[in-house]
Coordinates of C-alpha atoms in Angstrom, one line a residue:
Chain X
M231 CA -45.2 -3.4 19.5
A232 CA -44.1 -0.5 17.4
I233 CA -44.8 -2.3 14.1
V234 CA -48.4 -3.3 15.4
M235 CA -49.0 0.3 16.6
S236 CA -48.0 1.7 13.2
F237 CA -50.9 -0.2 11.6
M238 CA -53.6 0.9 14.3
T239 CA -55.9 3.8 14.3
N240 CA -55.3 6.7 16.6
K241 CA -58.5 5.8 18.7
D242 CA -57.3 2.3 19.3
I243 CA -53.8 3.4 20.4
L244 CA -55.1 6.0 23.0
T245 CA -57.6 3.7 24.4
G246 CA -55.0 0.9 24.6
S247 CA -57.4 -1.7 23.3
M248 CA -56.5 -4.5 21.0
P249 CA -56.3 -3.2 17.3
S250 CA -59.8 -3.5 15.8
T251 CA -59.0 -2.4 12.2
F252 CA -55.9 -2.7 10.1
T253 CA -55.1 0.5 8.5
L254 CA -52.1 1.9 6.2
D255 CA -53.2 5.5 6.9
N256 CA -50.3 6.1 9.3
Y257 CA -47.8 5.4 6.6
V258 CA -49.5 7.6 4.2
R259 CA -49.8 10.3 6.7
A260 CA -46.2 10.1 7.7
F261 CA -45.0 10.7 4.2
E262 CA -47.6 13.6 3.8
R263 CA -46.8 15.2 7.0
F264 CA -42.9 15.8 6.4
P265 CA -40.5 15.3 3.6
L266 CA -39.6 11.7 4.6
F267 CA -38.1 11.0 1.2
Q268 CA -35.8 13.9 1.4
Y269 CA -34.8 12.9 4.9
L270 CA -34.2 9.3 3.9
F271 CA -32.2 10.4 1.0
N272 CA -30.0 12.7 3.2
S273 CA -29.3 10.0 5.7
L274 CA -28.4 7.6 3.0
V275 CA -26.0 10.1 1.4
V276 CA -24.5 11.0 4.9
S277 CA -24.2 7.4 6.1
I278 CA -22.5 6.2 2.9
V279 CA -20.1 9.0 2.8
I280 CA -19.3 8.5 6.4
M281 CA -18.8 4.7 5.8
I282 CA -16.6 5.1 2.9
G283 CA -14.5 7.9 4.6
Q284 CA -14.1 5.6 7.7
L285 CA -13.0 2.6 5.5
V286 CA -10.4 4.5 3.6
L287 CA -9.0 6.5 6.5
S288 CA -8.9 3.8 9.1
S289 CA -7.5 1.1 6.7
L290 CA -4.8 3.5 5.6
A291 CA -4.0 4.2 9.2
A292 CA -4.1 0.6 10.2
Y293 CA -1.7 -0.2 7.4
A294 CA 0.8 2.3 8.6
F295 CA 0.5 1.0 12.1
V296 CA 1.1 -2.6 11.1
F297 CA 3.4 -2.5 8.1
L298 CA 5.5 0.7 8.3
E299 CA 8.1 0.9 10.8
F300 CA 8.7 4.3 12.2
K301 CA 9.9 5.7 15.5
G302 CA 7.3 6.0 18.2
R303 CA 4.7 3.9 16.1
D304 CA 3.4 2.1 19.2
L305 CA 3.3 5.1 21.3
L306 CA 1.3 7.0 18.6
F307 CA -1.1 3.9 18.4
Y308 CA -1.7 4.0 22.0
L309 CA -2.5 7.7 21.9
F310 CA -4.9 6.8 19.1
I311 CA -6.5 4.1 21.2
A312 CA -6.7 6.6 24.0
T313 CA -9.0 8.9 22.1
M314 CA -11.6 6.2 22.2
M315 CA -12.1 7.1 25.8
V316 CA -13.1 10.6 24.9
P317 CA -17.0 10.6 24.3
F318 CA -18.0 12.3 21.2
E319 CA -20.2 14.7 23.2
A320 CA -17.1 16.2 24.7
S321 CA -15.6 17.1 21.4
I322 CA -19.1 18.4 20.0
I323 CA -18.4 22.0 20.7
P324 CA -15.0 22.2 19.1
N325 CA -16.2 20.2 16.2
F326 CA -19.1 22.6 15.8
Q327 CA -17.0 25.7 15.8
I328 CA -14.8 24.1 13.2
I329 CA -17.5 23.3 10.8
R330 CA -19.1 26.8 11.5
D331 CA -15.8 28.5 10.6
L332 CA -15.5 26.4 7.6
G333 CA -19.0 27.4 6.6
W334 CA -20.2 23.8 6.6
I335 CA -23.3 24.2 8.4
D336 CA -26.3 22.8 6.5
T337 CA -24.0 20.8 4.1
Y338 CA -23.3 17.1 3.7
S339 CA -19.6 17.5 4.4
G340 CA -20.5 19.2 7.7
L341 CA -22.5 16.2 8.7
A342 CA -20.0 13.6 7.5
V343 CA -16.5 14.7 7.7
P344 CA -16.2 14.9 11.6
F345 CA -16.7 11.2 11.7
F346 CA -14.2 10.0 9.1
A347 CA -11.5 9.3 11.7
T348 CA -12.4 6.4 13.9
A349 CA -10.0 5.1 16.5
F350 CA -12.2 2.0 16.8
G351 CA -12.1 1.2 13.1
T352 CA -8.3 1.7 13.0
F353 CA -8.0 -0.7 15.9
L354 CA -10.2 -3.3 14.5
L355 CA -8.5 -3.2 11.2
R356 CA -4.9 -3.2 12.8
Q357 CA -5.8 -6.4 14.7
N358 CA -7.0 -7.9 11.5
F359 CA -3.9 -6.7 9.3
K360 CA -1.6 -8.0 12.0
Q361 CA -2.7 -11.4 11.2
I362 CA -1.5 -11.3 7.6
P363 CA 1.8 -13.2 7.6
K364 CA 4.6 -10.8 7.1
E365 CA 6.1 -13.1 4.6
L366 CA 3.4 -11.9 2.2
R367 CA 4.8 -8.5 2.5
E368 CA 8.5 -9.7 2.1
A369 CA 7.6 -11.8 -0.9
S370 CA 6.0 -8.7 -2.4
Q371 CA 9.0 -6.7 -1.6
I372 CA 11.2 -9.1 -3.4
A373 CA 8.8 -9.0 -6.4
G374 CA 9.3 -5.2 -6.2
M375 CA 6.0 -4.0 -5.1
G376 CA 5.6 -0.8 -3.3
D377 CA 3.6 -0.2 -0.2
F378 CA 0.5 1.3 -1.8
K379 CA 0.1 -1.3 -4.4
Y380 CA 0.6 -4.0 -1.8
Y381 CA -2.1 -2.3 0.3
L382 CA -4.5 -2.2 -2.6
T383 CA -3.9 -5.7 -4.1
V384 CA -3.1 -7.8 -1.1
V385 CA -4.1 -6.2 2.2
L386 CA -7.6 -5.0 1.4
P387 CA -8.7 -8.1 -0.4
V388 CA -7.4 -10.4 2.3
S389 CA -9.1 -8.6 5.1
R390 CA -12.4 -8.2 3.3
A391 CA -14.5 -9.5 6.1
S392 CA -13.4 -7.1 8.5
L393 CA -13.8 -4.3 6.1
V394 CA -17.4 -5.3 5.6
T395 CA -17.9 -5.4 9.4
L396 CA -16.5 -1.9 9.8
G397 CA -18.6 -0.7 6.8
I398 CA -21.8 -2.0 8.3
Y399 CA -21.0 -0.8 11.8
G400 CA -20.1 2.7 10.4
F401 CA -23.1 2.8 8.2
L402 CA -25.5 1.9 11.1
S403 CA -24.0 4.1 13.7
S404 CA -24.2 7.2 11.4
W405 CA -27.7 6.2 10.3
N406 CA -28.8 6.4 13.9
M407 CA -26.9 9.4 14.7
Y408 CA -29.0 12.3 16.4
L409 CA -27.1 14.8 18.3
W410 CA -24.8 16.0 15.5
P411 CA -27.2 16.3 12.7
L412 CA -29.5 18.3 15.1
L413 CA -26.7 20.7 15.8
S414 CA -25.2 21.0 12.3
T415 CA -28.4 21.3 10.3
T416 CA -31.1 24.0 10.2
N417 CA -33.3 23.1 7.3
D418 CA -35.0 20.3 5.8
K419 CA -32.6 20.2 2.7
V420 CA -29.9 18.3 4.5
R421 CA -31.6 17.1 7.7
T422 CA -31.5 13.5 8.4
V423 CA -34.3 11.1 9.2
Q424 CA -33.7 10.7 12.8
I425 CA -34.3 14.4 13.3
G426 CA -37.4 14.2 11.2
L427 CA -38.7 11.6 13.4
K428 CA -38.3 13.7 16.4
Q429 CA -40.0 16.6 14.6
L430 CA -43.1 14.4 14.2
Q431 CA -43.4 14.1 17.8
T432 CA -43.3 17.6 18.8
Q433 CA -45.1 19.2 15.9
E434 CA -48.6 18.5 17.2
Q435 CA -50.2 19.2 20.5
L436 CA -51.6 15.7 20.7
N437 CA -49.0 13.2 19.7
E438 CA -50.2 10.9 16.7
W439 CA -48.4 7.8 18.0
G440 CA -49.5 5.8 15.1
V441 CA -47.8 8.2 12.6
I442 CA -44.6 8.2 14.6
M443 CA -44.5 4.6 14.7
A444 CA -44.9 4.3 11.0
G445 CA -42.0 6.7 10.6
A446 CA -39.9 4.7 13.0
V447 CA -40.7 1.6 11.3
I448 CA -39.6 3.1 8.0
V449 CA -36.4 4.2 9.6
I450 CA -35.3 0.9 10.9
I451 CA -36.0 -0.9 7.8
P452 CA -32.5 -0.2 6.3
T453 CA -30.9 -1.2 9.7
L454 CA -32.9 -4.5 9.6
I455 CA -31.9 -5.3 6.1
L456 CA -28.1 -4.6 6.8
L457 CA -28.2 -6.6 10.0
F458 CA -29.9 -9.6 8.3
F459 CA -27.5 -9.8 5.5
G460 CA -24.5 -8.8 7.3
Q461 CA -25.0 -10.7 10.6
K462 CA -22.8 -13.6 9.8
K463 CA -19.9 -11.5 8.5
L464 CA -20.6 -9.0 11.5
Q465 CA -20.0 -11.7 14.1
K466 CA -17.2 -13.2 12.3
G467 CA -15.5 -9.8 11.9
L468 CA -16.0 -8.5 15.3
T469 CA -14.6 -11.6 17.0
E470 CA -11.7 -11.7 14.6
G471 CA -8.5 -11.4 16.5
A472 CA -10.1 -11.8 19.9
L473 CA -9.3 -15.5 19.9
K474 CA -6.3 -17.0 18.5
Chain A
M264 CA 24.1 -17.1 -12.3
S265 CA 25.2 -15.2 -9.2
Q266 CA 28.4 -15.5 -7.1
I267 CA 27.9 -14.3 -3.6
E268 CA 30.5 -12.9 -1.2
L269 CA 30.1 -12.1 2.3
V270 CA 32.8 -10.1 3.9
G271 CA 32.8 -9.6 7.7
I272 CA 29.0 -9.7 8.0
S273 CA 27.6 -9.0 11.3
K274 CA 24.2 -8.4 12.6
S275 CA 23.2 -6.9 16.0
Y276 CA 19.9 -5.6 17.4
D277 CA 19.9 -2.5 19.3
K278 CA 23.7 -2.4 19.2
Q279 CA 23.7 -5.2 21.7
Q280 CA 24.9 -8.6 21.4
D281 CA 25.9 -9.8 18.0
V282 CA 23.4 -12.3 16.4
L283 CA 25.9 -12.9 13.6
D284 CA 29.5 -12.4 14.2
E285 CA 32.0 -11.7 11.3
I286 CA 30.7 -14.0 8.8
N287 CA 33.2 -14.6 5.8
L288 CA 32.0 -16.7 3.1
T289 CA 32.0 -17.2 -0.7
I290 CA 29.2 -19.0 -2.5
E291 CA 30.0 -20.0 -6.1
E292 CA 27.8 -19.8 -9.1
G293 CA 25.4 -22.6 -9.6
E294 CA 26.1 -24.0 -6.2
F295 CA 23.6 -25.6 -3.9
F296 CA 24.6 -24.0 -0.6
V297 CA 23.0 -25.0 2.6
L298 CA 23.0 -23.1 5.9
V299 CA 22.3 -25.3 8.8
G300 CA 22.2 -24.8 12.6
P301 CA 20.0 -25.1 15.5
S302 CA 17.1 -22.5 16.0
G303 CA 18.5 -19.2 17.0
S304 CA 21.8 -19.8 15.4
G305 CA 21.2 -16.8 13.1
K306 CA 20.9 -18.7 9.9
S307 CA 17.5 -17.2 8.8
T308 CA 18.8 -13.7 9.7
L309 CA 21.7 -14.3 7.4
L310 CA 19.5 -15.3 4.5
R311 CA 17.2 -12.4 5.1
M312 CA 20.2 -10.1 5.1
I313 CA 21.2 -11.5 1.6
A314 CA 17.6 -11.0 0.5
G315 CA 17.6 -7.4 1.7
L316 CA 14.7 -7.9 4.1
E317 CA 17.0 -7.3 7.1
E318 CA 19.5 -4.4 7.4
I319 CA 23.1 -5.4 7.6
S320 CA 24.8 -4.0 10.7
G321 CA 28.5 -4.5 9.5
G322 CA 30.4 -5.9 6.6
I323 CA 29.9 -6.0 3.0
L324 CA 27.5 -8.2 1.0
K325 CA 28.6 -8.6 -2.8
I326 CA 26.6 -10.2 -5.4
N327 CA 28.5 -10.7 -8.6
G328 CA 31.2 -8.5 -7.2
K329 CA 28.9 -5.5 -6.6
S330 CA 28.3 -4.2 -3.2
M331 CA 24.5 -4.9 -2.3
N332 CA 24.3 -3.5 1.2
H333 CA 21.9 -0.8 0.3
I334 CA 20.2 -2.1 -2.7
P335 CA 16.4 -2.9 -2.2
P336 CA 15.5 -6.5 -2.4
K337 CA 13.7 -6.0 -5.8
D338 CA 16.9 -5.0 -7.4
R339 CA 19.0 -7.8 -6.1
N340 CA 17.5 -10.1 -8.7
L341 CA 16.7 -13.0 -6.6
S342 CA 13.7 -15.0 -5.5
M343 CA 12.8 -16.5 -2.2
V344 CA 10.8 -19.3 -1.0
F345 CA 9.4 -19.1 2.7
Q346 CA 8.6 -21.7 5.3
N347 CA 4.9 -20.9 5.2
Y348 CA 4.9 -20.5 1.4
A349 CA 3.6 -16.8 1.4
L350 CA 1.0 -17.5 -1.0
Y351 CA -1.6 -14.8 -1.5
P352 CA -4.8 -16.4 -0.1
H353 CA -7.2 -14.4 -2.2
L354 CA -5.5 -15.3 -5.7
S355 CA -5.6 -18.3 -7.7
V356 CA -2.6 -20.4 -8.2
K357 CA -2.1 -18.9 -11.6
E358 CA -2.2 -15.4 -10.3
N359 CA -0.1 -16.4 -7.4
I360 CA 2.7 -17.8 -9.8
L361 CA 2.4 -14.6 -11.9
F362 CA 2.1 -12.1 -9.1
G363 CA 5.9 -11.1 -9.2
L364 CA 6.0 -10.9 -13.0
K365 CA 3.1 -8.5 -13.1
A366 CA 4.8 -6.3 -10.5
K367 CA 8.0 -6.4 -12.8
K368 CA 5.9 -5.6 -15.8
V369 CA 6.9 -8.5 -18.0
D370 CA 5.2 -8.7 -21.3
K371 CA 1.9 -10.7 -21.3
Q372 CA 2.8 -13.4 -23.9
E373 CA 6.2 -14.1 -22.1
R374 CA 4.2 -14.3 -18.8
Q375 CA 2.0 -16.9 -20.3
R376 CA 4.8 -18.8 -21.7
R377 CA 6.8 -19.0 -18.4
L378 CA 3.7 -19.9 -16.5
L379 CA 3.0 -23.0 -18.7
E380 CA 6.5 -23.9 -18.5
A381 CA 6.7 -23.7 -14.7
A382 CA 3.4 -25.4 -14.2
E383 CA 4.4 -28.2 -16.4
M384 CA 7.8 -28.6 -14.6
M385 CA 6.0 -28.6 -11.1
G386 CA 2.9 -30.7 -12.1
L387 CA 0.5 -27.8 -11.4
T388 CA -1.2 -27.6 -14.9
E389 CA -4.5 -29.1 -13.4
L390 CA -4.4 -26.8 -10.4
L391 CA -4.0 -23.4 -11.9
E392 CA -7.4 -21.9 -11.2
R393 CA -7.5 -23.1 -7.5
K394 CA -7.2 -21.1 -4.4
P395 CA -4.2 -21.8 -2.0
R396 CA -6.6 -23.1 0.7
E397 CA -7.8 -25.8 -1.7
L398 CA -4.4 -27.1 -2.0
S399 CA -2.3 -29.7 0.1
G400 CA 0.9 -28.7 1.8
G401 CA 2.9 -30.3 -1.0
Q402 CA 1.0 -28.6 -3.6
R403 CA 1.4 -25.3 -2.0
Q404 CA 5.1 -25.7 -1.9
R405 CA 5.1 -26.6 -5.5
V406 CA 3.3 -23.3 -6.2
A407 CA 6.0 -21.4 -4.2
L408 CA 8.7 -23.3 -6.3
A409 CA 6.9 -22.3 -9.6
R410 CA 6.8 -18.7 -8.5
T411 CA 10.6 -18.9 -8.2
I412 CA 10.9 -20.6 -11.5
V413 CA 8.9 -17.9 -13.5
S414 CA 10.9 -15.2 -12.0
Q415 CA 14.0 -16.7 -13.6
A416 CA 16.2 -15.1 -11.0
P417 CA 19.8 -16.4 -11.0
L418 CA 19.7 -16.6 -7.2
C419 CA 17.2 -18.4 -5.0
L420 CA 16.9 -18.3 -1.4
M421 CA 14.9 -20.8 0.5
D422 CA 14.0 -20.5 4.3
E423 CA 13.2 -24.0 5.7
P424 CA 10.7 -24.6 2.9
L425 CA 10.2 -28.2 3.8
S426 CA 9.6 -28.0 7.6
N427 CA 5.8 -27.7 7.1
L428 CA 5.6 -31.0 5.3
D429 CA 5.3 -34.6 6.5
A430 CA 8.2 -36.8 6.4
K431 CA 7.4 -38.7 3.3
L432 CA 6.5 -35.5 1.2
R433 CA 9.7 -34.0 2.5
A434 CA 11.9 -36.7 1.1
N435 CA 10.1 -36.4 -2.3
M436 CA 10.4 -32.5 -2.3
R437 CA 14.1 -32.7 -1.4
I438 CA 14.7 -34.7 -4.6
Q439 CA 12.4 -32.3 -6.7
I440 CA 14.2 -29.2 -5.3
R441 CA 17.6 -30.7 -6.0
R442 CA 16.7 -31.6 -9.6
L443 CA 15.2 -28.3 -10.3
Q444 CA 18.3 -26.5 -9.1
K445 CA 20.6 -28.7 -11.3
K446 CA 18.2 -28.1 -14.2
I447 CA 18.0 -24.5 -14.0
G448 CA 21.5 -24.1 -12.7
M449 CA 20.6 -21.4 -10.3
T450 CA 22.5 -20.5 -7.3
L451 CA 20.6 -21.7 -4.4
I452 CA 21.0 -20.9 -0.7
Y453 CA 19.1 -23.2 1.5
V454 CA 18.4 -22.6 5.2
T455 CA 17.3 -25.7 7.3
H456 CA 17.6 -26.9 10.9
D457 CA 17.4 -30.5 9.7
Q458 CA 20.8 -31.9 9.1
V459 CA 19.4 -34.7 7.0
E460 CA 18.2 -32.2 4.5
A461 CA 21.6 -30.4 4.6
M462 CA 23.5 -33.6 4.1
T463 CA 21.4 -35.0 1.3
M464 CA 21.0 -31.7 -0.8
G465 CA 23.9 -29.5 -0.4
D466 CA 27.0 -29.2 -2.6
R467 CA 28.5 -27.5 0.4
I468 CA 27.2 -27.0 3.9
M469 CA 27.9 -24.2 6.4
V470 CA 27.2 -25.1 10.0
L471 CA 26.3 -22.1 12.2
N472 CA 25.9 -21.9 15.9
D473 CA 25.4 -18.8 18.0
G474 CA 26.1 -16.5 15.1
K475 CA 29.5 -18.1 14.4
I476 CA 30.6 -20.3 11.5
Q477 CA 31.5 -23.7 12.7
Q478 CA 32.6 -25.4 9.7
V479 CA 32.0 -25.0 5.8
G480 CA 32.6 -27.8 3.6
K481 CA 31.2 -30.8 1.6
P482 CA 28.6 -32.8 3.4
I483 CA 30.9 -35.8 3.7
T484 CA 33.8 -33.8 5.0
L485 CA 31.6 -32.5 7.8
Y486 CA 30.6 -36.0 8.6
N487 CA 34.1 -37.5 8.7
E488 CA 36.0 -34.5 9.8
P489 CA 34.0 -32.4 12.0
T490 CA 36.2 -29.5 13.2
N491 CA 34.7 -29.4 16.5
L492 CA 32.3 -31.2 18.9
F493 CA 29.4 -29.2 17.8
V494 CA 29.6 -30.1 14.3
A495 CA 30.3 -33.7 15.4
S496 CA 27.1 -33.9 17.3
F497 CA 25.0 -31.8 15.0
I498 CA 25.8 -33.6 11.6
G499 CA 24.7 -37.3 11.4
S500 CA 21.7 -39.1 12.6
P501 CA 21.7 -40.5 15.2
K502 CA 24.3 -38.1 16.6
M503 CA 27.8 -39.1 17.2
N504 CA 28.5 -40.9 20.5
I505 CA 30.7 -38.8 22.7
G506 CA 32.5 -39.5 25.9
L507 CA 35.1 -38.1 28.1
A508 CA 38.5 -40.1 27.9
K509 CA 41.7 -40.4 29.2
F510 CA 44.9 -41.8 27.6
S511 CA 46.8 -44.1 29.9
K512 CA 50.3 -44.4 28.7
E513 CA 51.4 -47.2 31.0
N514 CA 48.7 -49.6 29.9
K515 CA 48.6 -48.2 26.4
E516 CA 44.9 -47.9 26.3
I517 CA 42.3 -45.1 26.3
I518 CA 39.9 -45.0 29.1
V519 CA 36.4 -43.9 28.1
E520 CA 34.0 -42.5 30.9
N521 CA 35.9 -44.6 33.4
Q522 CA 34.4 -47.7 32.0
L523 CA 35.6 -48.7 28.5
H524 CA 39.3 -49.6 28.2
I525 CA 40.3 -49.5 24.5
P526 CA 43.9 -50.8 23.9
V527 CA 45.9 -48.7 21.4
D528 CA 49.4 -49.0 20.0
S529 CA 51.6 -45.9 20.8
A530 CA 52.4 -45.1 17.1
F531 CA 48.7 -44.5 16.6
V532 CA 48.4 -41.9 19.4
K533 CA 51.4 -39.9 18.9
D534 CA 49.6 -36.6 18.8
I535 CA 47.2 -37.3 21.5
H536 CA 48.9 -37.8 24.8
V537 CA 49.8 -34.2 25.0
H538 CA 46.2 -33.4 25.8
K539 CA 45.2 -34.5 29.2
Q540 CA 41.5 -33.9 28.8
L541 CA 40.2 -35.7 25.8
T542 CA 36.7 -36.4 24.5
I543 CA 36.3 -39.1 22.0
G544 CA 33.6 -39.5 19.4
I545 CA 32.4 -42.6 17.5
R546 CA 29.6 -43.0 15.0
A547 CA 26.8 -45.3 15.6
E548 CA 27.7 -47.5 12.7
H549 CA 31.2 -48.0 14.2
L550 CA 29.8 -49.5 17.3
K551 CA 29.8 -52.9 15.8
P552 CA 28.4 -56.1 17.3
G553 CA 31.1 -58.2 19.1
T554 CA 32.8 -61.0 17.4
N555 CA 34.3 -64.0 18.8
E556 CA 37.8 -62.5 18.5
N557 CA 36.8 -59.1 19.8
K558 CA 34.1 -59.0 22.6
D559 CA 36.1 -57.4 25.5
H560 CA 33.4 -54.6 25.9
F561 CA 30.0 -55.5 27.3
L562 CA 27.5 -52.8 27.5
E563 CA 24.1 -52.6 29.0
V564 CA 21.1 -52.1 26.5
V565 CA 18.7 -49.5 27.7
N566 CA 16.6 -49.2 24.5
V567 CA 16.1 -51.2 21.3
E568 CA 14.5 -49.8 18.2
Q569 CA 13.6 -52.2 15.4
L570 CA 13.7 -50.3 12.1
G571 CA 13.4 -53.4 9.9
N572 CA 16.5 -53.2 7.8
E573 CA 18.6 -52.2 10.9
T574 CA 18.4 -52.2 14.6
S575 CA 19.2 -49.2 16.7
I576 CA 20.5 -49.9 20.2
A577 CA 21.0 -47.5 23.0
F578 CA 23.6 -48.3 25.6
D579 CA 24.6 -46.6 28.9
V580 CA 28.1 -45.6 28.9
G581 CA 29.1 -43.7 32.0
S582 CA 26.9 -40.5 32.1
E583 CA 26.3 -40.7 28.2
L584 CA 23.9 -42.5 26.1
W585 CA 25.4 -44.2 23.2
T586 CA 23.6 -45.4 20.1
A587 CA 24.7 -48.2 17.8
K588 CA 23.3 -49.0 14.4
W589 CA 23.5 -52.6 13.4
P590 CA 22.4 -53.9 10.1
G591 CA 19.7 -56.5 10.0
Q592 CA 17.3 -57.5 12.7
W593 CA 18.5 -58.3 16.2
S594 CA 16.5 -59.7 19.0
I595 CA 18.0 -58.1 21.9
H596 CA 16.3 -57.2 25.3
V597 CA 16.3 -54.1 27.5
G598 CA 18.6 -54.9 30.3
Q599 CA 20.8 -57.4 28.4
K600 CA 24.7 -57.1 28.5
V601 CA 25.8 -57.3 24.8
P602 CA 29.3 -57.6 23.4
V603 CA 30.3 -54.5 21.4
Q604 CA 33.3 -54.0 19.3
I605 CA 35.1 -50.7 19.4
L606 CA 38.1 -50.2 17.2
P607 CA 40.4 -47.4 18.0
E608 CA 40.8 -46.4 14.3
N609 CA 37.2 -45.5 14.3
L610 CA 37.6 -43.0 17.2
L611 CA 37.7 -39.1 16.6
F612 CA 39.6 -37.2 19.3
F613 CA 38.6 -33.8 20.6
N614 CA 40.1 -31.5 23.0
S615 CA 37.6 -31.3 25.8
E616 CA 38.2 -27.8 26.7
T617 CA 38.0 -26.0 23.4
G618 CA 36.0 -28.7 21.6
E619 CA 38.4 -28.6 18.7
L620 CA 39.1 -31.6 16.6
I621 CA 42.6 -33.2 17.3
Q622 CA 42.5 -36.3 15.0
S623 CA 39.6 -37.6 13.0
A624 CA 39.0 -41.3 12.5
L625 CA 41.6 -43.0 10.5
K626 CA 39.4 -45.8 9.1
D627 CA 37.1 -43.2 7.4
K628 CA 39.9 -41.8 5.5
E629 CA 41.0 -45.2 4.3
Q630 CA 37.5 -46.0 3.1
E631 CA 37.3 -42.8 1.3
V632 CA 40.3 -43.5 -0.6
F633 CA 39.1 -46.9 -1.7
A634 CA 35.9 -45.4 -2.8
T635 CA 37.2 -42.8 -5.1

């Protein structure tokens, strides 16, 4: 529907008739009306940074939860998991205050850093790491390999599928993020595409639905591409550990 | 070469019951030493303590005279083979074999030389580029062994390395491991629950049960002179036939399970009559088919297994099930009463209360003398 509408003239849309002409005008106007490229670029940067940050932090955390033995490890892990129950909206004000005090408003780091730590990612990877036979760690211990090297050369390559899953998941959720970028950005320089889309809607008295739809289509393209290529891996990764 | 000494080694989890209790043991250089016991006996724990993967709760572990209690595994100069092979699934066979050497920073040319040598020895030359999942169980095990060879560690620990293989391959690998050990001359500590493996491979065997040493010795000694009932029934396949017995002085006979009366002469049993409660044991091969001269025991057959070269027959004796192994093929039916010969000199006597051996079979000793 949205895709069809993005190719229709405004008149056709408002009268609710079948499309009479095929036009690319909406796309051209969407790019003219607001700095879509800048927004797309911002979104891309933020999403990729968040993705990488999540992968690094949650894989390291998961490694600690699986392979390192320390007192209170399980308790800490449950505490970690419990944070999944706190909705992001509840922590949005403290988060905002922190980045404001750090002077990170209108910066990429302000947009990305609060999302680096994810309980979900840690949980997913922990389940995955747990399936790595502990003999592998023992064999590497006998060979004289330290924890960090083992993490890099064995754990990460072995759990590639789950890392890809988490990466895609992290990328998509940050690409579609709305509330946080709205709060932490004030200008077009760092604003992400979802905010831009919203702006399209309210700028005019009369909404130009064709243009909005064109913008929306552009925005969902990366999502579709990622889903298309990653679907198999995503399914495999998400169900991994669920069944034995 | 490594010589290993365990002095009063114990292991307990959470300061509760001991998993291993005061293990004292010396393993000589270049020895093939087998640790055998049922599951839960603590044999794997002991091996892992030697490897340094498990903390030692008490006692001293010495390798080549030096205390190793707090030395990390990598500095103990040993290699280990695991039950599930512990191959890195994302690395090729070649990288798997070289994994340890890279971590130890061995020079590249030397690495290559050792790789080719080990691959040659284990017949892996064709498979070097494959991934572990593309290999069969036996091939995977050979890769794990090759990893041990390239490390050139003087001490190798193996934790049930053959239990994931099928019976035929297992027999084959037994010979390969044995030959490899003799060729390289390393000290090998081998953990298994399979007493056949223990018997056929070990220079010496230690039988472990409930965290306690039952007996240490040469395989044939364990077979002929088990120190207690546990070792007697654990070593040997089929297991030793065991029955409660009484010695009747008046009739000069031993009564087994209130069913069998075995006449004995008094000189033969001079040590035995002191013990009222006896348990006798007899090996399956000593329950011979009855002859014309000796057929005073008739036993009821409950099962017959034709193995081709021999026939395994199970009898009901009191509350026990006894097994006999007769060479050749016998056509016997279940339910039939069959004459069986039981010679008193084949009997082993145990104290029923403590399970300790009182007297081992006389006949065996004689045969041993003839053989040597």
